């Protein structure tokens, strides 16, 4: 598996992954009515941010975006988001993308990485981030509505670089 | 003092307040290079959000914006931001704006209000929010660079409605 910079021609193969994750509605605070057009604006970062794809053979199996978490006085802290195709999970794609983002952010000179809204029931992501050195700074209670309507917390997670 | 909905003609009197706060650089994670044009896009909310002004006589002394904190599965939590003209501070303008926002969010049916990035050295705001029933969910360490370069934490603050 290879991770490389996103190119415009990748979008038709990245959008189905984004759509699948957003429609599932259990991990991202994105509008479920997102279109391919609006999702592209949200997912494909302009510099100083970066969007990448994970390629397995000739298939795109995952994607990540990374960049400053906030402008101005907060721009020394990075953030990143990761999505993996449902049928490619459990093979280390998410971990490889997260390690790529951490390495990238360190090389860019960021002081830390922060995730603003990790769904607490997404234990796969929470555990991965913990193994990568992140800790939960706090949990906003009942801030995320799962598809059935049940509300769970959103973790703010952080690590220095 | 009266709080009323922002109207387009107010912008020339609201922008100096926004500019003053952003240039001071010690309370908001906004790009210090913000222009009147880009600030307007950032500050003036479209529905379901709302922007208001605090009027004292014929002067605009403060402004607030409010709306959903996140789209989709996070849209039941509101957020708000407040700015008060430097020479009008200490007269309850910020408190009146915050009470207005809490009342508005309750009437709109939001379940909670969240502030994503309260600068921990902005003790005036932190104490006001505590008195209004907010608590610190967590503090992202060293996430805000003060004008002299010193880095302080950003509180995530929250209360149910």
GROMACS .gro file of C-alpha atoms in nm:
model
  322
    1UNK     CA    1   0.000   0.000   0.000
    2UNK     CA    2   0.121   0.342  -0.103
    3UNK     CA    3   0.019   0.686   0.022
    4UNK     CA    4   0.047   0.970  -0.226
    5UNK     CA    5  -0.081   1.322  -0.277
    6UNK     CA    6  -0.439   1.352  -0.406
    7UNK     CA    7  -0.467   1.450  -0.774
    8UNK     CA    8  -0.780   1.598  -0.933
    9UNK     CA    9  -0.842   1.284  -1.139
   10UNK     CA   10  -0.873   1.082  -0.814
   11UNK     CA   11  -1.199   1.245  -0.706
   12UNK     CA   12  -1.436   0.996  -0.878
   13UNK     CA   13  -1.267   0.721  -0.673
   14UNK     CA   14  -1.242   0.921  -0.349
   15UNK     CA   15  -1.598   1.051  -0.343
   16UNK     CA   16  -1.754   0.702  -0.298
   17UNK     CA   17  -1.542   0.653   0.014
   18UNK     CA   18  -1.647   0.993   0.153
   19UNK     CA   19  -2.009   0.929   0.061
   20UNK     CA   20  -2.010   0.587   0.225
   21UNK     CA   21  -1.867   0.727   0.550
   22UNK     CA   22  -2.102   1.026   0.558
   23UNK     CA   23  -2.412   0.819   0.473
   24UNK     CA   24  -2.325   0.568   0.748
   25UNK     CA   25  -2.351   0.870   0.977
   26UNK     CA   26  -2.176   0.720   1.276
   27UNK     CA   27  -1.828   0.871   1.265
   28UNK     CA   28  -1.819   1.219   1.103
   29UNK     CA   29  -2.001   1.543   1.186
   30UNK     CA   30  -2.068   1.612   0.819
   31UNK     CA   31  -2.401   1.705   0.668
   32UNK     CA   32  -2.557   1.377   0.542
   33UNK     CA   33  -2.698   1.574   0.247
   34UNK     CA   34  -2.346   1.642   0.118
   35UNK     CA   35  -2.310   1.635  -0.262
   36UNK     CA   36  -2.002   1.525  -0.457
   37UNK     CA   37  -1.939   1.894  -0.529
   38UNK     CA   38  -1.968   2.024  -0.173
   39UNK     CA   39  -1.776   1.724  -0.038
   40UNK     CA   40  -1.489   1.799  -0.271
   41UNK     CA   41  -1.464   2.152  -0.129
   42UNK     CA   42  -1.463   2.007   0.221
   43UNK     CA   43  -1.221   1.720   0.165
   44UNK     CA   44  -0.966   1.848  -0.084
   45UNK     CA   45  -0.732   2.084   0.099
   46UNK     CA   46  -0.551   2.377  -0.056
   47UNK     CA   47  -0.200   2.461   0.074
   48UNK     CA   48  -0.091   2.484   0.349
   49UNK     CA   49  -0.315   2.179   0.392
   50UNK     CA   50  -0.279   1.851   0.206
   51UNK     CA   51  -0.508   1.569   0.094
   52UNK     CA   52  -0.368   1.222   0.024
   53UNK     CA   53  -0.493   0.885  -0.094
   54UNK     CA   54  -0.396   0.531   0.011
   55UNK     CA   55  -0.354   0.314  -0.297
   56UNK     CA   56  -0.357  -0.065  -0.296
   57UNK     CA   57  -0.273  -0.198  -0.643
   58UNK     CA   58  -0.486   0.016  -0.868
   59UNK     CA   59  -0.753   0.081  -0.603
   60UNK     CA   60  -0.794   0.382  -0.374
   61UNK     CA   61  -0.875   0.229  -0.035
   62UNK     CA   62  -0.855   0.534   0.189
   63UNK     CA   63  -0.795   0.906   0.207
   64UNK     CA   64  -0.681   1.166   0.456
   65UNK     CA   65  -0.668   1.542   0.480
   66UNK     CA   66  -0.445   1.747   0.707
   67UNK     CA   67  -0.359   2.110   0.775
   68UNK     CA   68  -0.383   2.386   1.037
   69UNK     CA   69  -0.661   2.329   1.289
   70UNK     CA   70  -0.737   2.701   1.319
   71UNK     CA   71  -0.617   3.020   1.152
   72UNK     CA   72  -0.406   3.298   1.303
   73UNK     CA   73  -0.306   3.244   1.667
   74UNK     CA   74  -0.405   2.876   1.646
   75UNK     CA   75  -0.226   2.787   1.324
   76UNK     CA   76   0.068   2.613   1.496
   77UNK     CA   77  -0.163   2.321   1.582
   78UNK     CA   78  -0.250   2.079   1.302
   79UNK     CA   79  -0.552   1.859   1.251
   80UNK     CA   80  -0.630   1.566   1.022
   81UNK     CA   81  -0.920   1.344   0.915
   82UNK     CA   82  -0.914   0.989   0.783
   83UNK     CA   83  -1.157   0.776   0.584
   84UNK     CA   84  -1.115   0.412   0.480
   85UNK     CA   85  -1.337   0.222   0.234
   86UNK     CA   86  -1.564  -0.014   0.430
   87UNK     CA   87  -1.437  -0.325   0.252
   88UNK     CA   88  -1.072  -0.231   0.313
   89UNK     CA   89  -1.089  -0.193   0.690
   90UNK     CA   90  -0.885  -0.399   0.934
   91UNK     CA   91  -0.581  -0.396   0.707
   92UNK     CA   92  -0.389  -0.106   0.857
   93UNK     CA   93  -0.502   0.158   0.606
   94UNK     CA   94  -0.625   0.397   0.876
   95UNK     CA   95  -0.313   0.352   1.081
   96UNK     CA   96  -0.089   0.413   0.778
   97UNK     CA   97  -0.282   0.731   0.694
   98UNK     CA   98  -0.261   0.858   1.053
   99UNK     CA   99   0.112   0.787   1.070
  100UNK     CA  100   0.157   0.969   0.740
  101UNK     CA  101  -0.032   1.273   0.876
  102UNK     CA  102   0.172   1.282   1.197
  103UNK     CA  103   0.496   1.260   1.004
  104UNK     CA  104   0.381   1.530   0.762
  105UNK     CA  105   0.273   1.764   1.043
  106UNK     CA  106   0.605   1.719   1.219
  107UNK     CA  107   0.799   1.796   0.901
  108UNK     CA  108   0.585   2.106   0.843
  109UNK     CA  109   0.681   2.236   1.186
  110UNK     CA  110   0.347   2.207   1.363
  111UNK     CA  111   0.372   2.190   1.742
  112UNK     CA  112   0.084   1.949   1.794
  113UNK     CA  113  -0.207   1.767   1.632
  114UNK     CA  114  -0.566   1.797   1.751
  115UNK     CA  115  -0.882   1.608   1.660
  116UNK     CA  116  -1.185   1.822   1.738
  117UNK     CA  117  -1.468   1.570   1.728
  118UNK     CA  118  -1.389   1.200   1.767
  119UNK     CA  119  -1.715   1.009   1.818
  120UNK     CA  120  -1.668   0.823   2.146
  121UNK     CA  121  -1.848   0.512   2.018
  122UNK     CA  122  -1.598   0.494   1.728
  123UNK     CA  123  -1.372   0.284   1.947
  124UNK     CA  124  -1.163   0.176   1.654
  125UNK     CA  125  -1.051   0.536   1.593
  126UNK     CA  126  -1.022   0.625   1.961
  127UNK     CA  127  -0.796   0.326   2.026
  128UNK     CA  128  -0.584   0.390   1.718
  129UNK     CA  129  -0.528   0.751   1.821
  130UNK     CA  130  -0.439   0.646   2.175
  131UNK     CA  131  -0.182   0.400   2.041
  132UNK     CA  132  -0.039   0.683   1.832
  133UNK     CA  133   0.013   0.895   2.144
  134UNK     CA  134  -0.303   1.104   2.154
  135UNK     CA  135  -0.494   1.159   2.474
  136UNK     CA  136  -0.850   1.272   2.536
  137UNK     CA  137  -0.840   1.636   2.647
  138UNK     CA  138  -1.213   1.634   2.717
  139UNK     CA  139  -1.541   1.489   2.597
  140UNK     CA  140  -1.838   1.705   2.500
  141UNK     CA  141  -2.136   1.509   2.634
  142UNK     CA  142  -2.416   1.398   2.398
  143UNK     CA  143  -2.277   1.611   2.116
  144UNK     CA  144  -2.316   1.351   1.837
  145UNK     CA  145  -2.646   1.193   1.728
  146UNK     CA  146  -2.600   0.834   1.608
  147UNK     CA  147  -2.827   0.711   1.325
  148UNK     CA  148  -3.079   0.564   1.571
  149UNK     CA  149  -3.098   0.898   1.754
  150UNK     CA  150  -2.891   0.801   2.058
  151UNK     CA  151  -2.651   1.081   2.154
  152UNK     CA  152  -2.291   1.005   2.242
  153UNK     CA  153  -1.995   1.223   2.335
  154UNK     CA  154  -1.736   1.384   2.109
  155UNK     CA  155  -1.376   1.358   2.226
  156UNK     CA  156  -1.124   1.633   2.174
  157UNK     CA  157  -0.794   1.446   2.130
  158UNK     CA  158  -0.444   1.592   2.122
  159UNK     CA  159  -0.076   1.514   2.112
  160UNK     CA  160   0.235   1.723   2.089
  161UNK     CA  161   0.469   1.655   1.797
  162UNK     CA  162  -2.905   4.895   2.583
  163UNK     CA  163  -3.095   4.704   2.319
  164UNK     CA  164  -3.005   4.387   2.134
  165UNK     CA  165  -3.147   4.348   1.787
  166UNK     CA  166  -3.090   4.147   1.470
  167UNK     CA  167  -2.801   4.262   1.250
  168UNK     CA  168  -2.903   4.447   0.934
  169UNK     CA  169  -2.681   4.491   0.628
  170UNK     CA  170  -2.646   4.864   0.690
  171UNK     CA  171  -2.486   4.792   1.030
  172UNK     CA  172  -2.167   4.644   0.885
  173UNK     CA  173  -1.967   4.972   0.867
  174UNK     CA  174  -2.026   5.005   1.244
  175UNK     CA  175  -1.972   4.638   1.327
  176UNK     CA  176  -1.652   4.586   1.129
  177UNK     CA  177  -1.445   4.827   1.347
  178UNK     CA  178  -1.539   4.618   1.653
  179UNK     CA  179  -1.442   4.294   1.479
  180UNK     CA  180  -1.121   4.451   1.347
  181UNK     CA  181  -1.024   4.583   1.689
  182UNK     CA  182  -1.074   4.242   1.851
  183UNK     CA  183  -0.890   4.053   1.578
  184UNK     CA  184  -0.598   4.299   1.564
  185UNK     CA  185  -0.559   4.279   1.944
  186UNK     CA  186  -0.501   3.909   1.880
  187UNK     CA  187  -0.552   3.790   2.234
  188UNK     CA  188  -0.902   3.642   2.233
  189UNK     CA  189  -1.007   3.504   1.893
  190UNK     CA  190  -0.855   3.239   1.667
  191UNK     CA  191  -0.917   3.448   1.358
  192UNK     CA  192  -0.665   3.529   1.090
  193UNK     CA  193  -0.515   3.870   1.181
  194UNK     CA  194  -0.502   3.949   0.809
  195UNK     CA  195  -0.882   3.943   0.788
  196UNK     CA  196  -1.036   4.204   0.555
  197UNK     CA  197  -1.373   4.377   0.601
  198UNK     CA  198  -1.504   4.153   0.322
  199UNK     CA  199  -1.381   3.820   0.457
  200UNK     CA  200  -1.479   3.918   0.813
  201UNK     CA  201  -1.831   3.985   0.700
  202UNK     CA  202  -1.858   3.633   0.559
  203UNK     CA  203  -1.728   3.496   0.887
  204UNK     CA  204  -1.933   3.709   1.126
  205UNK     CA  205  -2.268   3.755   0.955
  206UNK     CA  206  -2.460   3.429   0.989
  207UNK     CA  207  -2.718   3.301   0.742
  208UNK     CA  208  -3.018   3.107   0.882
  209UNK     CA  209  -3.037   2.886   1.081
  210UNK     CA  210  -2.773   3.105   1.247
  211UNK     CA  211  -2.822   3.464   1.361
  212UNK     CA  212  -2.605   3.773   1.408
  213UNK     CA  213  -2.713   4.051   1.645
  214UNK     CA  214  -2.587   4.391   1.759
  215UNK     CA  215  -2.600   4.559   2.099
  216UNK     CA  216  -2.708   4.920   2.060
  217UNK     CA  217  -2.655   5.191   2.321
  218UNK     CA  218  -2.828   5.511   2.212
  219UNK     CA  219  -2.727   5.540   1.848
  220UNK     CA  220  -2.400   5.350   1.893
  221UNK     CA  221  -2.327   4.983   1.823
  222UNK     CA  222  -2.123   4.869   2.125
  223UNK     CA  223  -2.111   4.495   2.069
  224UNK     CA  224  -2.211   4.207   1.845
  225UNK     CA  225  -2.275   3.836   1.867
  226UNK     CA  226  -2.328   3.548   1.628
  227UNK     CA  227  -2.493   3.217   1.708
  228UNK     CA  228  -2.601   2.899   1.531
  229UNK     CA  229  -2.531   2.526   1.507
  230UNK     CA  230  -2.182   2.431   1.623
  231UNK     CA  231  -2.149   2.153   1.364
  232UNK     CA  232  -2.358   2.024   1.073
  233UNK     CA  233  -2.547   1.695   1.049
  234UNK     CA  234  -2.517   1.469   1.355
  235UNK     CA  235  -2.381   1.760   1.563
  236UNK     CA  236  -2.641   2.020   1.470
  237UNK     CA  237  -2.839   1.989   1.795
  238UNK     CA  238  -2.555   2.169   1.978
  239UNK     CA  239  -2.531   2.546   1.932
  240UNK     CA  240  -2.233   2.779   1.954
  241UNK     CA  241  -2.194   3.155   1.981
  242UNK     CA  242  -1.928   3.426   1.969
  243UNK     CA  243  -1.928   3.770   2.129
  244UNK     CA  244  -1.735   4.091   2.066
  245UNK     CA  245  -1.758   4.417   2.260
  246UNK     CA  246  -1.603   4.751   2.159
  247UNK     CA  247  -1.297   4.816   2.378
  248UNK     CA  248  -1.432   5.144   2.515
  249UNK     CA  249  -1.768   4.987   2.605
  250UNK     CA  250  -1.636   4.704   2.822
  251UNK     CA  251  -1.725   4.658   3.187
  252UNK     CA  252  -2.082   4.771   3.136
  253UNK     CA  253  -2.254   4.436   3.095
  254UNK     CA  254  -2.261   4.432   2.714
  255UNK     CA  255  -2.091   4.093   2.687
  256UNK     CA  256  -2.313   3.943   2.952
  257UNK     CA  257  -2.628   4.077   2.782
  258UNK     CA  258  -2.516   3.933   2.448
  259UNK     CA  259  -2.438   3.594   2.604
  260UNK     CA  260  -2.775   3.583   2.782
  261UNK     CA  261  -2.944   3.674   2.454
  262UNK     CA  262  -2.766   3.388   2.276
  263UNK     CA  263  -2.855   3.134   2.545
  264UNK     CA  264  -3.218   3.239   2.536
  265UNK     CA  265  -3.223   3.227   2.156
  266UNK     CA  266  -3.062   2.881   2.145
  267UNK     CA  267  -3.313   2.749   2.398
  268UNK     CA  268  -3.605   2.885   2.198
  269UNK     CA  269  -3.462   2.732   1.879
  270UNK     CA  270  -3.462   2.391   2.046
  271UNK     CA  271  -3.087   2.334   2.075
  272UNK     CA  272  -2.990   2.083   2.343
  273UNK     CA  273  -2.670   2.258   2.452
  274UNK     CA  274  -2.424   2.538   2.376
  275UNK     CA  275  -2.054   2.482   2.319
  276UNK     CA  276  -1.760   2.721   2.289
  277UNK     CA  277  -1.480   2.555   2.098
  278UNK     CA  278  -1.184   2.779   2.173
  279UNK     CA  279  -1.197   3.007   2.478
  280UNK     CA  280  -0.849   3.151   2.538
  281UNK     CA  281  -0.765   3.053   2.897
  282UNK     CA  282  -0.596   3.387   2.968
  283UNK     CA  283  -0.920   3.566   2.870
  284UNK     CA  284  -1.035   3.536   3.230
  285UNK     CA  285  -1.312   3.787   3.178
  286UNK     CA  286  -1.482   3.557   2.927
  287UNK     CA  287  -1.404   3.237   3.117
  288UNK     CA  288  -1.557   3.376   3.437
  289UNK     CA  289  -1.862   3.514   3.258
  290UNK     CA  290  -1.929   3.178   3.095
  291UNK     CA  291  -1.887   2.998   3.427
  292UNK     CA  292  -2.138   3.232   3.590
  293UNK     CA  293  -2.376   3.153   3.304
  294UNK     CA  294  -2.355   2.782   3.379
  295UNK     CA  295  -2.081   2.666   3.142
  296UNK     CA  296  -1.807   2.433   3.253
  297UNK     CA  297  -1.468   2.356   3.103
  298UNK     CA  298  -1.490   2.019   2.929
  299UNK     CA  299  -1.119   2.023   2.858
  300UNK     CA  300  -0.827   2.250   2.776
  301UNK     CA  301  -0.608   2.202   2.470
  302UNK     CA  302  -0.261   2.289   2.597
  303UNK     CA  303  -0.058   2.566   2.430
  304UNK     CA  304  -0.306   2.591   2.143
  305UNK     CA  305  -0.326   2.972   2.125
  306UNK     CA  306  -0.029   3.204   2.057
  307UNK     CA  307  -0.064   3.537   2.238
  308UNK     CA  308   0.077   3.847   2.065
  309UNK     CA  309   0.412   3.817   2.248
  310UNK     CA  310   0.443   3.455   2.134
  311UNK     CA  311   0.358   3.289   2.466
  312UNK     CA  312   0.126   2.992   2.413
  313UNK     CA  313  -0.175   2.939   2.637
  314UNK     CA  314  -0.451   2.680   2.642
  315UNK     CA  315  -0.786   2.685   2.466
  316UNK     CA  316  -1.083   2.578   2.675
  317UNK     CA  317  -1.373   2.382   2.532
  318UNK     CA  318  -1.673   2.504   2.735
  319UNK     CA  319  -2.023   2.358   2.742
  320UNK     CA  320  -2.361   2.373   2.907
  321UNK     CA  321  -2.688   2.197   2.846
  322UNK     CA  322  -2.991   2.416   2.775
   0.00000   0.00000   0.00000
